[in-house]
Amino acid sequence: METLKYTTREINHNLKIKVSGIFNGSKVNTLVGVKGMLEYIGDAGLTNRLLDRAFNSCEDKVICKLRRGIKVSFYYY
């Protein structure tokens, strides 16, 4: 089982995470924490890649679109 590279405290302290799209046949548009993001994505390896992209970006907002219809947005604050 793969674990996250970043601590939950570090992620929640630096980022707001928004999940939107269609999940299990229903529309989703909500802010989530690390646990919620893992429930929507379902894979720690993919979550690590998305978090790497968000932390390495110079932008205030990073949007990652998954093929299954989910869009994960990371906002720095």
PDB file of C-alpha atoms in Angstrom:
ATOM      1  CA  MET A   1       0.000   0.000   0.000  1.00  0.00           C
ATOM      2  CA  GLU A   2       1.388   3.346  -1.040  1.00  0.00           C
ATOM      3  CA  THR A   3       1.293   6.320   1.302  1.00  0.00           C
ATOM      4  CA  LEU A   4       1.190  10.035   0.619  1.00  0.00           C
ATOM      5  CA  LYS A   5       4.438  11.991   0.221  1.00  0.00           C
ATOM      6  CA  TYR A   6       3.047  14.989   2.086  1.00  0.00           C
ATOM      7  CA  THR A   7       1.488  15.103   5.539  1.00  0.00           C
ATOM      8  CA  THR A   8      -2.192  15.853   5.923  1.00  0.00           C
ATOM      9  CA  ARG A   9      -1.313  18.933   7.961  1.00  0.00           C
ATOM     10  CA  GLU A  10       0.982  20.269   5.239  1.00  0.00           C
ATOM     11  CA  ILE A  11      -1.631  19.764   2.502  1.00  0.00           C
ATOM     12  CA  ASN A  12      -4.539  21.271   4.429  1.00  0.00           C
ATOM     13  CA  HIS A  13      -2.374  24.166   5.638  1.00  0.00           C
ATOM     14  CA  ASN A  14      -1.305  25.231   2.121  1.00  0.00           C
ATOM     15  CA  LEU A  15      -4.124  24.163  -0.193  1.00  0.00           C
ATOM     16  CA  LYS A  16      -7.883  24.277  -0.560  1.00  0.00           C
ATOM     17  CA  ILE A  17      -9.051  21.256  -2.557  1.00  0.00           C
ATOM     18  CA  LYS A  18     -12.229  21.342  -4.629  1.00  0.00           C
ATOM     19  CA  VAL A  19     -13.711  18.306  -6.371  1.00  0.00           C
ATOM     20  CA  SER A  20     -16.291  18.743  -9.113  1.00  0.00           C
ATOM     21  CA  GLY A  21     -17.827  16.624 -11.846  1.00  0.00           C
ATOM     22  CA  ILE A  22     -19.835  13.422 -11.883  1.00  0.00           C
ATOM     23  CA  PHE A  23     -19.060  10.706  -9.333  1.00  0.00           C
ATOM     24  CA  ASN A  24     -21.132   7.485  -9.200  1.00  0.00           C
ATOM     25  CA  GLY A  25     -23.863   9.051 -11.335  1.00  0.00           C
ATOM     26  CA  SER A  26     -24.387  12.160  -9.210  1.00  0.00           C
ATOM     27  CA  LYS A  27     -22.999  15.671  -9.568  1.00  0.00           C
ATOM     28  CA  VAL A  28     -20.323  16.770  -7.128  1.00  0.00           C
ATOM     29  CA  ASN A  29     -19.098  20.307  -6.466  1.00  0.00           C
ATOM     30  CA  THR A  30     -17.564  20.590  -3.003  1.00  0.00           C
ATOM     31  CA  LEU A  31     -14.481  21.487  -0.995  1.00  0.00           C
ATOM     32  CA  VAL A  32     -12.798  18.458   0.550  1.00  0.00           C
ATOM     33  CA  GLY A  33      -9.859  17.628   2.772  1.00  0.00           C
ATOM     34  CA  VAL A  34      -7.210  15.012   2.176  1.00  0.00           C
ATOM     35  CA  LYS A  35      -9.435  12.124   3.247  1.00  0.00           C
ATOM     36  CA  GLY A  36     -12.245  13.272   0.963  1.00  0.00           C
ATOM     37  CA  MET A  37      -9.882  13.663  -1.959  1.00  0.00           C
ATOM     38  CA  LEU A  38      -8.565  10.130  -1.430  1.00  0.00           C
ATOM     39  CA  GLU A  39     -12.145   8.804  -1.384  1.00  0.00           C
ATOM     40  CA  TYR A  40     -12.938  10.475  -4.718  1.00  0.00           C
ATOM     41  CA  ILE A  41      -9.651   9.579  -6.439  1.00  0.00           C
ATOM     42  CA  GLY A  42      -9.202   6.169  -4.852  1.00  0.00           C
ATOM     43  CA  ASP A  43      -5.464   5.796  -5.552  1.00  0.00           C
ATOM     44  CA  ALA A  44      -2.588   7.119  -3.439  1.00  0.00           C
ATOM     45  CA  GLY A  45      -0.141   7.036  -6.373  1.00  0.00           C
ATOM     46  CA  LEU A  46      -2.361   9.242  -8.529  1.00  0.00           C
ATOM     47  CA  THR A  47      -3.007  11.514  -5.553  1.00  0.00           C
ATOM     48  CA  ASN A  48       0.764  11.918  -5.068  1.00  0.00           C
ATOM     49  CA  ARG A  49       1.189  12.917  -8.725  1.00  0.00           C
ATOM     50  CA  LEU A  50      -1.602  15.509  -8.457  1.00  0.00           C
ATOM     51  CA  LEU A  51      -0.130  16.914  -5.235  1.00  0.00           C
ATOM     52  CA  ASP A  52       3.348  17.090  -6.806  1.00  0.00           C
ATOM     53  CA  ARG A  53       1.870  19.082  -9.685  1.00  0.00           C
ATOM     54  CA  ALA A  54       0.099  21.443  -7.275  1.00  0.00           C
ATOM     55  CA  PHE A  55       3.115  22.034  -5.015  1.00  0.00           C
ATOM     56  CA  ASN A  56       5.567  22.484  -7.925  1.00  0.00           C
ATOM     57  CA  SER A  57       3.377  24.984  -9.760  1.00  0.00           C
ATOM     58  CA  CYS A  58       3.980  28.724  -9.578  1.00  0.00           C
ATOM     59  CA  GLU A  59       0.281  29.471 -10.120  1.00  0.00           C
ATOM     60  CA  ASP A  60      -2.360  30.263  -7.501  1.00  0.00           C
ATOM     61  CA  LYS A  61      -4.715  27.650  -8.946  1.00  0.00           C
ATOM     62  CA  VAL A  62      -3.989  24.228 -10.453  1.00  0.00           C
ATOM     63  CA  ILE A  63      -6.729  22.225 -12.172  1.00  0.00           C
ATOM     64  CA  CYS A  64      -6.343  18.492 -12.802  1.00  0.00           C
ATOM     65  CA  LYS A  65      -8.941  16.702 -14.913  1.00  0.00           C
ATOM     66  CA  LEU A  66      -9.323  12.951 -14.620  1.00  0.00           C
ATOM     67  CA  ARG A  67     -10.712  10.786 -17.414  1.00  0.00           C
ATOM     68  CA  ARG A  68     -13.528   9.471 -15.251  1.00  0.00           C
ATOM     69  CA  GLY A  69     -15.243  12.867 -15.201  1.00  0.00           C
ATOM     70  CA  ILE A  70     -13.789  14.294 -12.005  1.00  0.00           C
ATOM     71  CA  LYS A  71     -11.975  17.628 -11.872  1.00  0.00           C
ATOM     72  CA  VAL A  72      -9.738  18.369  -8.874  1.00  0.00           C
ATOM     73  CA  SER A  73      -8.785  22.011  -8.286  1.00  0.00           C
ATOM     74  CA  PHE A  74      -6.038  23.080  -5.885  1.00  0.00           C
ATOM     75  CA  TYR A  75      -6.074  26.659  -4.574  1.00  0.00           C
ATOM     76  CA  TYR A  76      -3.214  28.258  -2.635  1.00  0.00           C
ATOM     77  CA  TYR A  77      -4.256  30.524   0.225  1.00  0.00           C
TER      78      TYR A  77
END
